[in-house]
Amino acid sequence: MKLESITLHRVAMPLVRPFETSFARQTTRVLLLVHVRTSEAEGWAECVAMEGPLYSSEYVEGAEHVIRSYLAPALLKATDVTAETVGPLTAFVVGHRMAKAALEAAVLDAQLRASGVSFGGYLGAVTDWVDCGVSVGISPDLDTLLDEVSGYVDEGYRRIKLKIKPGWDLIPVYAVRELIGPDMLLQVDANTAYSAADIAHLGRLDPFNLVLIEQPFVEEDIATHVALARAIETPVCLDESIVSVGVALDAIERGATSVINIKPGRVGGYLESVRIHDLCVAHEVPVWCGGMLETGVGRAANVALAALPGFILPGDTSASSRYFAEDLVEEPFVLGTGEHAGQLAVPTGPGTGVTVREDLVRDWALVAPVTLRG
Ligand code: NPG
């Protein structure tokens, strides 16, 4: 395909409730949407970078800048662009995986719409419904936390993930385990908030029968995750550290991680996500699909990815209503009922299978959109 234009929309969407992690408290999701026009079709994608460089070094305005100055010009001057060539064409730029992932996903959406294939069909989905978990932020107090968790259990979510940090770990985990009973899937996510000195303390989570503890130490520190995995019974899962299939292989071989969270933005796209998935299947390492407070645009693609066979744990693929009163797409994600309680249906239409509400993109714009042409 020939890429004719790339339009960047910076929008702000109010969250239904504040989302607090060990690194930030968000009340609004500021994000970058990428809209491509090709010789054959149009495609949309969402860049998962946050407003500030707090989860990773990427952030909205930085992603916008690298796309405008480096990535878009490289794609717009190429004679043939497909999702498979976005990676090679942009490999000259170091890092900036979230920006690259958004471009690759927008091109893939256009390409699949042109050929009438769904994301799930292209990526290798093997199921029509995926199990959903929900990520619960750090609360002002235990009562608020338990209220929030009870609401999600009543909605049908199949797994609870609690955000933890030093000073907010053993007691909330104990209280939530008491609330939800011994069998419901429960896991914790530290977003790099701990250090090697906390290994014995983290071992005190073992009695709570957690599915996993996610990313307790800084992303570059594989060695301390190895030490933790040897010291405790709770499986260790890496998120921030896993930025490519090469790092995933290293972390698995060193015993730093026995479960992997795959986030397409963090690893540079859906194609690299499938490579990590395949590696994990070959090593019998379970994977699950992470989330970055995506709108329906990114959520649709994530739900398709989560339908691959290695995704045996529920993902942070929650319903649209977990975050937004109104989603950016005409088909908001709603949890199923009956046998599909706690699940989302994998979209079946061409591309992501969702239609962007351009009226909302306009209403929620933070700045005028920018269109780049070859
Ligand atoms: O359900 O989309 C979701 C959010 C899941 O907790 C979640 N994401 O560290 O995994 C994370 C966290 C996150 C959110 C990270 C926003 C960065 C930004």
PDB file of N, CA, C and O in Angstrom, residues 30-57:
ATOM      1  N   VAL A  30      -5.022  11.173  28.775  1.00  0.00           N
ATOM      2  CA  VAL A  30      -4.575  11.961  27.618  1.00  0.00           C
ATOM      3  C   VAL A  30      -3.901  10.986  26.668  1.00  0.00           C
ATOM      4  O   VAL A  30      -3.055  10.191  27.092  1.00  0.00           O
ATOM      5  N   LEU A  31      -4.277  10.995  25.414  1.00  0.00           N
ATOM      6  CA  LEU A  31      -3.688  10.019  24.500  1.00  0.00           C
ATOM      7  C   LEU A  31      -3.605  10.543  23.081  1.00  0.00           C
ATOM      8  O   LEU A  31      -4.250  11.530  22.713  1.00  0.00           O
ATOM      9  N   LEU A  32      -2.819   9.804  22.322  1.00  0.00           N
ATOM     10  CA  LEU A  32      -2.592  10.156  20.926  1.00  0.00           C
ATOM     11  C   LEU A  32      -3.260   9.093  20.056  1.00  0.00           C
ATOM     12  O   LEU A  32      -3.045   7.892  20.258  1.00  0.00           O
ATOM     13  N   LEU A  33      -4.084   9.573  19.121  1.00  0.00           N
ATOM     14  CA  LEU A  33      -4.694   8.649  18.156  1.00  0.00           C
ATOM     15  C   LEU A  33      -4.012   8.853  16.814  1.00  0.00           C
ATOM     16  O   LEU A  33      -3.703   9.990  16.437  1.00  0.00           O
ATOM     17  N   VAL A  34      -3.814   7.763  16.108  1.00  0.00           N
ATOM     18  CA  VAL A  34      -3.163   7.821  14.798  1.00  0.00           C
ATOM     19  C   VAL A  34      -4.175   7.364  13.755  1.00  0.00           C
ATOM     20  O   VAL A  34      -4.768   6.289  13.884  1.00  0.00           O
ATOM     21  N   HIS A  35      -4.379   8.203  12.745  1.00  0.00           N
ATOM     22  CA  HIS A  35      -5.338   7.888  11.684  1.00  0.00           C
ATOM     23  C   HIS A  35      -4.565   7.898  10.367  1.00  0.00           C
ATOM     24  O   HIS A  35      -4.004   8.926   9.992  1.00  0.00           O
ATOM     25  N   VAL A  36      -4.499   6.752   9.698  1.00  0.00           N
ATOM     26  CA  VAL A  36      -3.759   6.715   8.427  1.00  0.00           C
ATOM     27  C   VAL A  36      -4.731   6.560   7.253  1.00  0.00           C
ATOM     28  O   VAL A  36      -5.778   5.920   7.366  1.00  0.00           O
ATOM     29  N   ARG A  37      -4.351   7.187   6.158  1.00  0.00           N
ATOM     30  CA  ARG A  37      -5.070   6.961   4.895  1.00  0.00           C
ATOM     31  C   ARG A  37      -4.076   6.312   3.954  1.00  0.00           C
ATOM     32  O   ARG A  37      -2.955   6.810   3.790  1.00  0.00           O
ATOM     33  N   THR A  38      -4.491   5.208   3.367  1.00  0.00           N
ATOM     34  CA  THR A  38      -3.617   4.538   2.406  1.00  0.00           C
ATOM     35  C   THR A  38      -4.324   4.526   1.062  1.00  0.00           C
ATOM     36  O   THR A  38      -5.480   4.930   0.950  1.00  0.00           O
ATOM     37  N   SER A  39      -3.622   4.012   0.055  1.00  0.00           N
ATOM     38  CA  SER A  39      -4.224   3.927  -1.273  1.00  0.00           C
ATOM     39  C   SER A  39      -5.451   3.014  -1.229  1.00  0.00           C
ATOM     40  O   SER A  39      -6.299   3.076  -2.104  1.00  0.00           O
ATOM     41  N   GLU A  40      -5.585   2.162  -0.215  1.00  0.00           N
ATOM     42  CA  GLU A  40      -6.670   1.175  -0.220  1.00  0.00           C
ATOM     43  C   GLU A  40      -7.730   1.355   0.855  1.00  0.00           C
ATOM     44  O   GLU A  40      -8.872   0.971   0.669  1.00  0.00           O
ATOM     45  N   ALA A  41      -7.357   1.889   2.014  1.00  0.00           N
ATOM     46  CA  ALA A  41      -8.328   2.002   3.113  1.00  0.00           C
ATOM     47  C   ALA A  41      -7.772   2.935   4.172  1.00  0.00           C
ATOM     48  O   ALA A  41      -6.636   3.409   4.064  1.00  0.00           O
ATOM     49  N   GLU A  42      -8.608   3.185   5.194  1.00  0.00           N
ATOM     50  CA  GLU A  42      -8.153   4.005   6.322  1.00  0.00           C
ATOM     51  C   GLU A  42      -7.963   3.114   7.532  1.00  0.00           C
ATOM     52  O   GLU A  42      -8.601   2.064   7.644  1.00  0.00           O
ATOM     53  N   GLY A  43      -7.105   3.540   8.434  1.00  0.00           N
ATOM     54  CA  GLY A  43      -6.911   2.765   9.657  1.00  0.00           C
ATOM     55  C   GLY A  43      -6.704   3.684  10.848  1.00  0.00           C
ATOM     56  O   GLY A  43      -6.218   4.814  10.703  1.00  0.00           O
ATOM     57  N   TRP A  44      -7.115   3.192  12.012  1.00  0.00           N
ATOM     58  CA  TRP A  44      -6.969   3.956  13.257  1.00  0.00           C
ATOM     59  C   TRP A  44      -6.190   3.125  14.266  1.00  0.00           C
ATOM     60  O   TRP A  44      -6.325   1.896  14.308  1.00  0.00           O
ATOM     61  N   ALA A  45      -5.427   3.802  15.099  1.00  0.00           N
ATOM     62  CA  ALA A  45      -4.792   3.121  16.231  1.00  0.00           C
ATOM     63  C   ALA A  45      -4.568   4.126  17.340  1.00  0.00           C
ATOM     64  O   ALA A  45      -4.708   5.336  17.139  1.00  0.00           O
ATOM     65  N   GLU A  46      -4.196   3.579  18.480  1.00  0.00           N
ATOM     66  CA  GLU A  46      -4.023   4.390  19.680  1.00  0.00           C
ATOM     67  C   GLU A  46      -2.607   4.195  20.182  1.00  0.00           C
ATOM     68  O   GLU A  46      -2.127   3.065  20.238  1.00  0.00           O
ATOM     69  N   CYS A  47      -1.943   5.282  20.529  1.00  0.00           N
ATOM     70  CA  CYS A  47      -0.612   5.167  21.124  1.00  0.00           C
ATOM     71  C   CYS A  47      -0.800   5.100  22.638  1.00  0.00           C
ATOM     72  O   CYS A  47      -1.470   5.954  23.212  1.00  0.00           O
ATOM     73  N   VAL A  48      -0.201   4.099  23.281  1.00  0.00           N
ATOM     74  CA  VAL A  48      -0.476   3.897  24.712  1.00  0.00           C
ATOM     75  C   VAL A  48       0.383   4.755  25.635  1.00  0.00           C
ATOM     76  O   VAL A  48       0.230   4.685  26.856  1.00  0.00           O
ATOM     77  N   ALA A  49       1.287   5.562  25.074  1.00  0.00           N
ATOM     78  CA  ALA A  49       2.114   6.403  25.950  1.00  0.00           C
ATOM     79  C   ALA A  49       1.206   7.234  26.861  1.00  0.00           C
ATOM     80  O   ALA A  49       0.144   7.691  26.452  1.00  0.00           O
ATOM     81  N   MET A  50       1.674   7.426  28.092  1.00  0.00           N
ATOM     82  CA  MET A  50       0.937   8.244  29.056  1.00  0.00           C
ATOM     83  C   MET A  50       1.258   9.723  28.835  1.00  0.00           C
ATOM     84  O   MET A  50       2.209  10.063  28.135  1.00  0.00           O
ATOM     85  N   GLU A  51       0.533  10.573  29.536  1.00  0.00           N
ATOM     86  CA  GLU A  51       0.773  12.010  29.390  1.00  0.00           C
ATOM     87  C   GLU A  51       2.201  12.382  29.809  1.00  0.00           C
ATOM     88  O   GLU A  51       2.846  13.215  29.182  1.00  0.00           O
ATOM     89  N   GLY A  52       2.693  11.752  30.851  1.00  0.00           N
ATOM     90  CA  GLY A  52       4.061  12.034  31.322  1.00  0.00           C
ATOM     91  C   GLY A  52       4.921  10.780  31.270  1.00  0.00           C
ATOM     92  O   GLY A  52       4.396   9.668  31.232  1.00  0.00           O
ATOM     93  N   PRO A  53       6.263  10.940  31.313  1.00  0.00           N
ATOM     94  CA  PRO A  53       7.168   9.778  31.216  1.00  0.00           C
ATOM     95  C   PRO A  53       7.342   9.088  32.568  1.00  0.00           C
ATOM     96  O   PRO A  53       8.436   9.054  33.120  1.00  0.00           O
ATOM     97  N   LEU A  54       6.274   8.531  33.117  1.00  0.00           N
ATOM     98  CA  LEU A  54       6.302   7.988  34.472  1.00  0.00           C
ATOM     99  C   LEU A  54       6.272   6.461  34.507  1.00  0.00           C
ATOM    100  O   LEU A  54       6.850   5.843  35.385  1.00  0.00           O
ATOM    101  N   TYR A  55       5.580   5.865  33.540  1.00  0.00           N
ATOM    102  CA  TYR A  55       5.570   4.395  33.446  1.00  0.00           C
ATOM    103  C   TYR A  55       6.754   3.947  32.601  1.00  0.00           C
ATOM    104  O   TYR A  55       7.422   2.966  32.898  1.00  0.00           O
ATOM    105  N   SER A  56       6.991   4.674  31.505  1.00  0.00           N
ATOM    106  CA  SER A  56       8.137   4.390  30.647  1.00  0.00           C
ATOM    107  C   SER A  56       8.679   5.742  30.197  1.00  0.00           C
ATOM    108  O   SER A  56       8.095   6.783  30.501  1.00  0.00           O
ATOM    109  N   SER A  57       9.780   5.715  29.446  1.00  0.00           N
ATOM    110  CA  SER A  57      10.369   6.993  29.023  1.00  0.00           C
ATOM    111  C   SER A  57       9.501   7.692  27.976  1.00  0.00           C
ATOM    112  O   SER A  57       9.654   8.881  27.728  1.00  0.00           O
TER     113      SER A  57
END
